[in-house]
């Protein structure tokens, strides 16, 4: 097993062919996993050292979108390195959050996938900033005109709620209020994402609290009445 990144993989990670890029990303993840099983030197692993060096260049704000796509693939692979130290986990978390704030949907999609993996692994560096991320998402949904950021915000909230994080219960009322406009957005993609996010939010409500006085159920009823009164395609959707 090579201690260094195979040259062909990096080139394929930068291709415009989505399927080819996905295959290269899968091969990279396999190489990183195998290297970790054999070497298990964490930050001293030669493959890790090379990937980290490439990340700095690929995720540079001045890099083109293909470079940054390759960078997100490397980030996703590095998340599976169990022997990483806390300082490197923090760096990966920060790099991921930076990519979440981008303006290209392709980068956003990859960044959300990485963020989901970080949440599932319960890294301390990401768990400690959950509420900060929630507030950023609420801000984007409330005032951001950038459609990519609005979509990213919806998907991040969906990821967080789907993982049933306890601190989010206190945000349910804000989530419901903020989702009102995206649920009636002119773009069907936004409406669908908002509906998925709403479903994830509802999943945070314990079965014992799902009664007629529940604010979540009241929100759904009021939205239903409001949308029927609008008599528009967006409202019916």
Coordinates of N, CA and C in Angstrom, one line a residue:
X1 N 0.9 -1.2 0.0 CA 0.0 0.0 0.0 C 0.9 1.2 0.0
X2 N 0.7 2.1 -0.9 CA 1.5 3.3 -1.1 C 1.3 4.3 0.1
X3 N 2.4 4.9 0.6 CA 2.3 5.9 1.7 C 1.9 7.2 1.2
X4 N 1.8 7.4 -0.2 CA 1.5 8.7 -0.7 C 0.3 8.6 -1.6
X5 N -0.4 9.8 -1.8 CA -1.6 9.8 -2.6 C -1.3 9.5 -4.1
X6 N -2.1 8.6 -4.6 CA -1.9 8.2 -6.0 C -2.1 9.4 -6.9
X7 N -1.2 9.7 -7.8 CA -1.4 10.9 -8.7 C -2.7 10.9 -9.5
X8 N -3.1 9.7 -9.9 CA -4.3 9.7 -10.7 C -5.6 10.0 -9.9
X9 N -5.5 9.7 -8.6 CA -6.7 10.1 -7.8 C -6.9 11.6 -7.7
X10 N -5.9 12.3 -7.5 CA -6.0 13.8 -7.3 C -6.5 14.4 -8.6
X11 N -6.0 13.9 -9.8 CA -6.5 14.4 -11.0 C -8.0 14.1 -11.2
X12 N -8.4 12.9 -10.9 CA -9.8 12.6 -11.0 C -10.7 13.3 -10.0
X13 N -10.2 13.7 -8.9 CA -10.9 14.4 -7.9 C -11.3 15.8 -8.4
X14 N -10.5 16.3 -9.4 CA -10.7 17.6 -10.0 C -11.5 17.6 -11.3
X15 N -12.0 16.4 -11.7 CA -12.7 16.4 -12.9 C -14.1 17.0 -12.8
X16 N -14.7 17.4 -13.9 CA -16.0 17.9 -14.0 C -17.1 16.7 -14.0
X17 N -16.6 15.5 -14.3 CA -17.5 14.4 -14.3 C -17.8 14.0 -12.9
X18 N -19.1 14.2 -12.5 CA -19.5 13.9 -11.2 C -19.3 12.5 -10.7
X19 N -19.7 11.5 -11.6 CA -19.6 10.1 -11.3 C -18.1 9.7 -11.1
X20 N -17.2 10.2 -12.0 CA -15.8 9.9 -11.9 C -15.2 10.5 -10.6
X21 N -15.7 11.7 -10.3 CA -15.2 12.3 -9.1 C -15.6 11.5 -7.9
X22 N -16.8 11.0 -7.9 CA -17.3 10.2 -6.7 C -16.5 8.9 -6.6
X23 N -16.2 8.3 -7.7 CA -15.4 7.1 -7.7 C -14.0 7.3 -7.1
X24 N -13.4 8.4 -7.5 CA -12.1 8.8 -7.0 C -12.1 9.1 -5.5
X25 N -13.2 9.8 -5.1 CA -13.3 10.1 -3.7 C -13.5 8.8 -2.9
X26 N -14.2 7.8 -3.4 CA -14.3 6.5 -2.7 C -13.0 5.8 -2.6
X27 N -12.2 5.9 -3.7 CA -10.9 5.2 -3.7 C -10.0 5.9 -2.7
X28 N -10.1 7.3 -2.6 CA -9.3 8.0 -1.6 C -9.6 7.6 -0.2
X29 N -10.9 7.5 0.1 CA -11.4 7.1 1.4 C -10.8 5.7 1.8
X30 N -10.8 4.8 0.8 CA -10.3 3.4 1.0 C -8.8 3.5 1.3
X31 N -8.1 4.3 0.5 CA -6.6 4.4 0.7 C -6.3 5.0 2.1
X32 N -7.1 6.0 2.5 CA -6.8 6.6 3.8 C -7.1 5.6 4.9
X33 N -8.2 4.9 4.8 CA -8.6 3.9 5.8 C -7.6 2.8 5.9
X34 N -7.1 2.3 4.7 CA -6.1 1.2 4.7 C -4.8 1.7 5.4
X35 N -4.4 2.9 5.0 CA -3.2 3.5 5.6 C -3.3 3.7 7.1
X36 N -4.4 4.1 7.6 CA -4.6 4.2 9.0 C -4.5 2.9 9.7
X37 N -5.1 1.8 9.1 CA -5.1 0.5 9.7 C -3.7 -0.1 9.8
X38 N -2.8 0.3 8.8 CA -1.5 -0.3 8.7 C -0.5 0.6 9.5
X39 N -0.6 1.9 9.3 CA 0.4 2.8 10.0 C 0.0 3.2 11.4
X40 N -1.3 3.8 11.4 CA -1.9 4.3 12.6 C -0.9 5.3 13.3
X41 N -0.4 6.2 12.6 CA 0.5 7.2 13.2 C -0.2 8.6 13.2
X42 N -1.5 8.6 12.9 CA -2.2 9.9 13.0 C -1.5 11.0 12.2
X43 N -1.2 12.1 12.8 CA -0.6 13.2 12.1 C 0.8 13.0 11.5
X44 N 1.4 11.9 11.9 CA 2.7 11.6 11.4 C 2.7 10.6 10.2
X45 N 1.5 10.1 9.9 CA 1.3 9.3 8.8 C 1.6 10.0 7.5
X46 N 2.6 9.5 6.7 CA 3.0 10.2 5.5 C 1.9 10.6 4.5
X47 N 0.9 9.7 4.4 CA -0.3 10.0 3.6 C -1.1 11.2 4.2
X48 N -1.3 11.2 5.5 CA -2.0 12.3 6.1 C -1.2 13.6 5.9
X49 N 0.1 13.6 6.1 CA 0.9 14.8 5.9 C 0.7 15.4 4.5
X50 N 0.7 14.5 3.5 CA 0.6 15.0 2.1 C -0.8 15.5 1.9
X51 N -1.8 14.9 2.4 CA -3.2 15.3 2.2 C -3.4 16.7 2.9
X52 N -2.9 16.8 4.1 CA -3.0 18.1 4.8 C -2.4 19.2 4.0
X53 N -1.2 19.0 3.5 CA -0.5 20.0 2.7 C -1.3 20.4 1.5
X54 N -1.8 19.4 0.8 CA -2.6 19.7 -0.4 C -3.9 20.5 0.0
X55 N -4.5 20.2 1.1 CA -5.7 20.8 1.5 C -5.5 22.4 1.6
X56 N -4.4 22.8 2.2 CA -4.1 24.2 2.3 C -4.2 24.9 1.0
X57 N -3.7 24.3 -0.1 CA -3.7 24.9 -1.4 C -5.0 24.8 -2.1
X58 N -5.6 23.6 -1.9 CA -6.9 23.3 -2.6 C -8.1 24.2 -2.1
X59 N -8.1 24.4 -0.8 CA -9.2 25.2 -0.2 C -8.9 26.7 0.0
X60 N -7.8 27.1 -0.7 CA -7.5 28.5 -0.7 C -8.7 29.3 -1.3
X61 N -9.1 30.4 -0.8 CA -10.2 31.2 -1.3 C -10.0 31.5 -2.8
X62 N -8.8 31.6 -3.2 CA -8.5 32.0 -4.6 C -8.5 30.8 -5.5
X63 N -8.7 29.6 -5.0 CA -8.7 28.4 -5.8 C -10.0 28.3 -6.6
X64 N -9.9 27.6 -7.7 CA -11.2 27.4 -8.5 C -12.1 26.4 -7.9
X65 N -13.3 26.2 -8.4 CA -14.2 25.3 -7.8 C -13.8 23.9 -7.9
X66 N -13.1 23.5 -8.9 CA -12.6 22.1 -9.1 C -11.6 21.8 -8.0
X67 N -10.7 22.7 -7.7 CA -9.7 22.5 -6.6 C -10.5 22.4 -5.3
X68 N -11.5 23.2 -5.0 CA -12.2 23.1 -3.8 C -13.0 21.9 -3.6
X69 N -13.5 21.4 -4.8 CA -14.2 20.1 -4.7 C -13.3 19.0 -4.4
X70 N -12.1 19.0 -4.9 CA -11.1 18.0 -4.5 C -10.7 18.2 -3.1
X71 N -10.7 19.4 -2.6 CA -10.4 19.6 -1.2 C -11.4 19.1 -0.2
X72 N -12.7 19.2 -0.6 CA -13.8 18.7 0.2 C -13.8 17.1 0.2
X73 N -13.3 16.5 -0.9 CA -13.2 15.1 -0.9 C -12.1 14.6 0.1
X74 N -11.0 15.4 0.1 CA -9.9 15.0 1.1 C -10.4 15.2 2.5
X75 N -11.1 16.3 2.8 CA -11.7 16.5 4.1 C -12.6 15.4 4.5
X76 N -13.4 14.9 3.6 CA -14.3 13.8 4.0 C -13.6 12.5 4.3
X77 N -12.5 12.3 3.6 CA -11.6 11.1 3.8 C -10.9 11.2 5.2
X78 N -10.4 12.4 5.5 CA -9.7 12.6 6.7 C -10.5 12.4 8.0
X79 N -11.8 12.7 7.8 CA -12.7 12.5 9.0 C -12.7 11.1 9.5
X80 N -12.3 10.1 8.7 CA -12.3 8.8 9.2 C -11.0 8.3 9.8
X81 N -10.1 9.3 9.9 CA -8.8 9.0 10.6 C -9.0 9.1 12.1
X82 N -9.2 7.9 12.7 CA -9.5 7.9 14.1 C -8.4 8.4 15.1
X83 N -7.2 8.3 14.6 CA -6.1 8.7 15.5 C -5.7 10.2 15.4
X84 N -6.5 11.0 14.8 CA -6.3 12.4 14.7 C -6.3 13.0 16.1
X85 N -5.5 14.0 16.3 CA -5.5 14.7 17.6 C -6.6 15.8 17.5
X86 N -6.9 16.3 18.7 CA -8.0 17.3 18.8 C -7.7 18.6 18.0
X87 N -6.4 19.0 17.9 CA -6.1 20.2 17.2 C -6.4 20.0 15.7
X88 N -6.2 18.8 15.2 CA -6.5 18.6 13.8 C -8.0 18.5 13.5
X89 N -8.7 17.9 14.5 CA -10.1 17.8 14.4 C -10.7 19.2 14.4
X90 N -10.2 20.1 15.2 CA -10.7 21.4 15.2 C -10.4 22.1 13.9
X91 N -9.2 21.9 13.3 CA -8.9 22.5 12.0 C -9.8 22.0 10.9
X92 N -10.1 20.7 10.9 CA -11.1 20.1 9.9 C -12.5 20.7 10.1
X93 N -12.9 20.9 11.3 CA -14.2 21.5 11.6 C -14.3 22.9 11.1
X94 N -13.2 23.7 11.3 CA -13.2 25.1 10.8 C -13.2 25.1 9.3
X95 N -12.4 24.3 8.7 CA -12.4 24.2 7.2 C -13.7 23.9 6.6
X96 N -14.4 22.9 7.3 CA -15.7 22.6 6.8 C -16.7 23.7 6.9
X97 N -16.7 24.4 8.1 CA -17.6 25.5 8.3 C -17.4 26.6 7.3
X98 N -16.1 26.8 6.9 CA -15.8 27.8 5.9 C -16.4 27.5 4.6
X99 N -16.3 26.2 4.2 CA -16.9 25.8 2.9 C -18.4 25.9 3.0
X100 N -19.0 25.7 4.1 CA -20.5 25.8 4.2 C -21.0 27.3 3.9
X101 N -20.1 28.2 4.1 CA -20.4 29.6 3.9 C -20.2 30.1 2.4
X102 N -19.8 29.1 1.6 CA -19.5 29.5 0.2 C -20.8 29.8 -0.6
X103 N -20.6 30.1 -1.9 CA -21.7 30.5 -2.8 C -21.9 29.6 -3.9
X104 N -21.2 28.4 -4.0 CA -21.4 27.4 -5.0 C -22.2 26.2 -4.5
X105 N -23.2 25.8 -5.1 CA -24.1 24.7 -4.6 C -23.3 23.4 -4.5
X106 N -22.4 23.2 -5.5 CA -21.6 21.9 -5.5 C -20.8 21.8 -4.3
X107 N -20.1 22.9 -3.9 CA -19.3 23.0 -2.7 C -20.1 22.8 -1.5
X108 N -21.3 23.5 -1.5 CA -22.2 23.4 -0.3 C -22.6 22.0 -0.1
X109 N -23.0 21.3 -1.2 CA -23.5 19.9 -1.0 C -22.4 19.0 -0.3
X110 N -21.2 19.2 -0.8 CA -20.1 18.4 -0.2 C -19.8 18.8 1.3
X111 N -19.9 20.1 1.5 CA -19.6 20.5 2.9 C -20.7 20.1 3.9
X112 N -21.9 20.0 3.4 CA -23.0 19.5 4.3 C -22.8 18.1 4.6
X113 N -22.4 17.3 3.6 CA -22.1 15.9 3.8 C -21.0 15.7 4.8
X114 N -20.0 16.5 4.8 CA -18.9 16.4 5.8 C -19.4 16.8 7.1
X115 N -20.2 17.9 7.2 CA -20.7 18.4 8.5 C -21.6 17.3 9.1
X116 N -22.4 16.6 8.3 CA -23.2 15.5 8.8 C -22.4 14.5 9.5
X117 N -21.3 14.1 8.8 CA -20.4 13.1 9.3 C -19.7 13.5 10.6
X118 N -19.4 14.8 10.7 CA -18.8 15.3 12.0 C -19.8 15.2 13.1
X119 N -21.0 15.6 12.8 CA -22.1 15.5 13.9 C -22.3 14.1 14.3
X120 N -22.3 13.2 13.4 CA -22.6 11.8 13.7 C -21.4 11.2 14.6
X121 N -20.2 11.7 14.3 CA -19.1 11.3 15.1 C -19.0 12.0 16.4
X122 N -19.8 13.0 16.6 CA -19.8 13.8 17.9 C -18.4 14.3 18.3
X123 N -17.7 14.9 17.3 CA -16.4 15.5 17.6 C -16.7 16.7 18.5
X124 N -15.8 16.8 19.5 CA -16.0 17.9 20.5 C -15.9 19.3 19.8
X125 N -15.1 19.4 18.8 CA -14.9 20.7 18.1 C -16.1 21.1 17.3
X126 N -17.0 20.2 16.9 CA -18.2 20.5 16.2 C -19.4 20.6 17.2
X127 N -19.4 19.8 18.2 CA -20.5 19.8 19.1 C -20.5 21.1 20.0
X128 N -19.3 21.6 20.2 CA -19.2 22.8 21.0 C -19.7 24.1 20.3
X129 N -19.9 24.0 19.0 CA -20.3 25.1 18.2 C -21.6 24.9 17.5
X130 N -22.4 24.0 18.0 CA -23.7 23.7 17.4 C -24.6 24.9 17.4
X131 N -24.7 25.6 18.6 CA -25.6 26.7 18.7 C -25.1 27.9 17.9
X132 N -23.8 28.0 17.7 CA -23.3 29.1 16.9 C -23.7 28.8 15.4
X133 N -23.6 27.6 15.0 CA -24.0 27.2 13.6 C -25.5 27.4 13.4
X134 N -26.3 27.1 14.4 CA -27.8 27.2 14.3 C -28.1 28.7 14.1
X135 N -27.5 29.6 14.9 CA -27.7 31.0 14.8 C -27.3 31.5 13.5
X136 N -26.2 31.0 12.9 CA -25.8 31.5 11.6 C -26.8 31.0 10.6
X137 N -27.3 29.8 10.7 CA -28.4 29.4 9.8 C -29.6 30.2 9.8
X138 N -30.1 30.5 11.1 CA -31.3 31.3 11.2 C -31.1 32.7 10.6
X139 N -29.9 33.2 10.8 CA -29.6 34.5 10.2 C -29.6 34.5 8.7
X140 N -29.1 33.4 8.1 CA -29.1 33.3 6.6 C -30.6 33.2 6.1
X141 N -31.4 32.4 6.8 CA -32.8 32.2 6.4 C -33.6 33.5 6.6
X142 N -33.2 34.3 7.5 CA -34.0 35.5 7.8 C -33.6 36.7 7.0
X143 N -32.4 36.8 6.5 CA -32.0 38.0 5.8 C -31.1 37.7 4.5
X144 N -30.6 36.5 4.4 CA -29.6 36.3 3.3 C -30.4 36.1 2.0
X145 N -29.9 36.8 1.0 CA -30.5 36.8 -0.4 C -29.8 35.7 -1.2
X146 N -28.6 35.3 -0.8 CA -27.9 34.2 -1.5 C -28.7 32.9 -1.4
X147 N -29.2 32.4 -2.5 CA -30.0 31.2 -2.5 C -29.2 30.0 -2.0
X148 N -27.9 29.9 -2.3 CA -27.1 28.8 -1.9 C -27.0 28.7 -0.4
X149 N -26.8 29.9 0.2 CA -26.7 29.9 1.7 C -28.0 29.6 2.3
X150 N -29.1 30.0 1.7 CA -30.4 29.7 2.3 C -30.6 28.1 2.2
X151 N -30.3 27.5 1.1 CA -30.4 26.1 1.0 C -29.5 25.4 2.0
X152 N -28.3 25.9 2.1 CA -27.3 25.3 3.0 C -27.9 25.4 4.5
X153 N -28.4 26.5 4.8 CA -29.0 26.7 6.2 C -30.1 25.6 6.4
X154 N -30.9 25.4 5.5 CA -32.0 24.5 5.6 C -31.4 23.1 5.8
X155 N -30.5 22.7 5.0 CA -29.9 21.4 5.1 C -29.1 21.1 6.4
X156 N -28.4 22.2 6.9 CA -27.7 22.1 8.1 C -28.6 21.9 9.3
X157 N -29.7 22.6 9.3 CA -30.7 22.5 10.4 C -31.3 21.1 10.3
X158 N -31.6 20.6 9.1 CA -32.1 19.2 9.0 C -31.1 18.2 9.6
X159 N -29.9 18.4 9.3 CA -28.8 17.4 9.8 C -28.8 17.5 11.3
X160 N -28.8 18.7 11.9 CA -28.7 18.8 13.3 C -30.0 18.2 14.0
X161 N -31.2 18.5 13.5 CA -32.4 18.0 14.1 C -32.5 16.5 13.9
X162 N -32.1 16.0 12.8 CA -32.1 14.5 12.5 C -31.3 13.7 13.5
X163 N -30.3 14.4 14.1 CA -29.4 13.7 15.0 C -29.9 13.9 16.5
X164 N -31.0 14.5 16.6 CA -31.7 14.7 17.9 C -30.8 15.3 19.0
X165 N -30.2 16.4 18.7 CA -29.3 17.1 19.6 C -30.2 17.8 20.7
X166 N -30.0 17.5 21.9 CA -30.8 18.1 23.0 C -30.9 19.6 23.0
X167 N -29.7 20.3 22.8 CA -29.8 21.8 22.8 C -30.8 22.4 21.8
X168 N -31.2 21.7 20.8 CA -32.0 22.2 19.8 C -33.5 22.3 20.2
X169 N -33.9 21.7 21.2 CA -35.3 21.7 21.6 C -35.7 23.2 21.9
X170 N -34.8 24.0 22.5 CA -35.1 25.4 22.8 C -35.2 26.2 21.6
X171 N -34.8 25.7 20.4 CA -34.9 26.5 19.2 C -36.1 26.2 18.3
X172 N -36.9 25.2 18.8 CA -38.0 24.8 17.9 C -38.9 25.9 17.5
X173 N -39.3 26.8 18.4 CA -40.2 27.9 18.1 C -39.6 28.8 17.0
X174 N -38.3 29.1 17.1 CA -37.6 29.9 16.1 C -37.5 29.2 14.8
X175 N -37.3 27.8 14.8 CA -37.2 27.1 13.6 C -38.6 27.2 12.8
X176 N -39.7 27.0 13.6 CA -41.0 27.0 12.9 C -41.3 28.4 12.3
X177 N -40.9 29.4 13.1 CA -41.2 30.8 12.6 C -40.3 31.1 11.3
X178 N -39.1 30.6 11.3 CA -38.2 30.9 10.2 C -38.5 30.1 9.0
X179 N -39.1 28.9 9.2 CA -39.4 28.1 8.0 C -40.7 28.5 7.3
X180 N -41.4 29.5 7.8 CA -42.6 29.9 7.2 C -42.4 30.4 5.8
X181 N -41.5 31.3 5.6 CA -41.2 31.8 4.2 C -40.6 30.8 3.2
X182 N -39.6 30.0 3.7 CA -39.0 29.0 2.7 C -40.1 28.0 2.3
X183 N -41.0 27.7 3.1 CA -42.1 26.7 2.8 C -42.9 27.2 1.6
X184 N -42.9 28.5 1.4 CA -43.7 29.1 0.3 C -42.9 29.8 -0.7
X185 N -41.6 29.5 -0.7 CA -40.6 30.1 -1.7 C -41.0 29.8 -3.1
X186 N -40.7 30.7 -4.0 CA -41.0 30.5 -5.4 C -40.2 29.3 -6.0
X187 N -39.1 29.0 -5.5 CA -38.3 27.9 -6.0 C -38.7 26.6 -5.3
X188 N -39.0 25.6 -6.2 CA -39.5 24.3 -5.6 C -38.4 23.6 -4.8
X189 N -37.1 23.9 -5.2 CA -36.0 23.2 -4.4 C -36.0 23.7 -3.0
X190 N -36.2 25.0 -2.8 CA -36.2 25.6 -1.5 C -37.4 25.0 -0.7
X191 N -38.6 25.0 -1.3 CA -39.8 24.5 -0.6 C -39.6 23.0 -0.2
X192 N -39.0 22.2 -1.0 CA -38.8 20.8 -0.7 C -37.8 20.7 0.5
X193 N -36.7 21.5 0.4 CA -35.7 21.4 1.5 C -36.3 21.9 2.8
X194 N -37.2 22.9 2.7 CA -37.8 23.4 3.9 C -38.8 22.4 4.5
X195 N -39.5 21.7 3.7 CA -40.4 20.6 4.1 C -39.6 19.5 4.8
X196 N -38.4 19.1 4.3 CA -37.6 18.1 4.9 C -37.1 18.6 6.3
X197 N -36.7 19.9 6.3 CA -36.2 20.4 7.6 C -37.3 20.5 8.6
X198 N -38.5 20.8 8.2 CA -39.7 20.9 9.1 C -39.9 19.5 9.6
X199 N -39.8 18.5 8.8 CA -40.0 17.1 9.3 C -39.0 16.7 10.3
X200 N -37.7 17.1 10.1 CA -36.7 16.8 11.1 C -36.9 17.6 12.4
X201 N -37.4 18.8 12.3 CA -37.7 19.6 13.5 C -38.9 18.9 14.3
X202 N -39.9 18.4 13.6 CA -41.0 17.8 14.3 C -40.5 16.5 15.0
X203 N -39.4 15.9 14.4 CA -38.9 14.7 15.1 C -38.3 14.9 16.4
X204 N -38.0 16.2 16.8 CA -37.5 16.6 18.1 C -38.6 16.6 19.2
X205 N -39.8 16.6 18.7 CA -40.9 16.7 19.7 C -41.3 15.3 20.2
X206 N -41.1 15.1 21.5 CA -41.5 13.8 22.1 C -42.9 13.4 21.8
X207 N -43.2 12.1 21.7 CA -44.5 11.7 21.4 C -45.5 12.1 22.5
X208 N -45.0 12.2 23.7 CA -45.9 12.6 24.8 C -46.3 14.0 24.8
X209 N -45.6 14.8 23.9 CA -46.0 16.2 23.8 C -46.7 16.6 22.5
X210 N -47.0 15.6 21.8 CA -47.7 15.8 20.5 C -49.2 15.8 20.7
X211 N -49.7 16.9 21.2 CA -51.1 17.1 21.4 C -51.5 18.4 20.8
X212 N -52.8 18.7 20.9 CA -53.4 19.9 20.2 C -52.8 21.2 20.7
X213 N -52.2 21.2 21.9 CA -51.6 22.5 22.3 C -50.1 22.6 22.0
X214 N -49.6 21.6 21.3 CA -48.2 21.7 21.0 C -47.9 22.8 20.0
X215 N -46.9 23.7 20.2 CA -46.6 24.8 19.3 C -46.3 24.3 17.9
X216 N -45.7 23.1 17.8 CA -45.3 22.6 16.4 C -46.5 22.2 15.6
X217 N -47.5 21.6 16.3 CA -48.7 21.2 15.6 C -49.6 22.4 15.3
X218 N -49.6 23.4 16.2 CA -50.3 24.6 15.9 C -49.7 25.4 14.7
X219 N -48.4 25.3 14.6 CA -47.7 26.0 13.5 C -48.1 25.3 12.2
X220 N -48.1 24.0 12.2 CA -48.6 23.3 10.9 C -50.0 23.6 10.5
X221 N -50.9 23.7 11.5 CA -52.3 24.0 11.3 C -52.4 25.4 10.7
X222 N -51.7 26.4 11.3 CA -51.8 27.8 10.9 C -51.2 27.9 9.5
X223 N -50.1 27.2 9.2 CA -49.5 27.3 7.9 C -50.4 26.7 6.9
X224 N -51.1 25.6 7.2 CA -52.0 25.0 6.3 C -53.1 26.0 5.9
X225 N -53.7 26.6 6.9 CA -54.8 27.6 6.6 C -54.3 28.8 5.8
X226 N -53.1 29.3 6.1 CA -52.6 30.4 5.5 C -52.3 30.1 4.0
X227 N -51.7 28.9 3.7 CA -51.4 28.6 2.4 C -52.6 28.3 1.5
X228 N -53.6 27.8 2.1 CA -54.9 27.6 1.3 C -55.5 28.9 1.0
X229 N -55.4 29.9 1.9 CA -55.9 31.2 1.6 C -55.2 31.9 0.5
X230 N -53.8 31.6 0.4 CA -53.0 32.2 -0.7 C -53.5 31.8 -2.1
X231 N -54.0 30.6 -2.2 CA -54.5 30.0 -3.4 C -53.4 30.1 -4.5
X232 N -52.2 29.8 -4.2 CA -51.1 29.9 -5.2 C -50.4 28.5 -5.3
X233 N -49.6 28.3 -6.3 CA -48.9 27.1 -6.5 C -48.0 26.8 -5.3
X234 N -47.3 27.9 -4.9 CA -46.3 27.8 -3.8 C -47.1 27.4 -2.5
X235 N -48.2 28.0 -2.3 CA -49.0 27.7 -1.1 C -49.5 26.3 -1.1
X236 N -50.0 25.9 -2.2 CA -50.5 24.5 -2.2 C -49.4 23.5 -2.1
X237 N -48.3 23.8 -2.6 CA -47.1 22.9 -2.5 C -46.7 22.7 -1.1

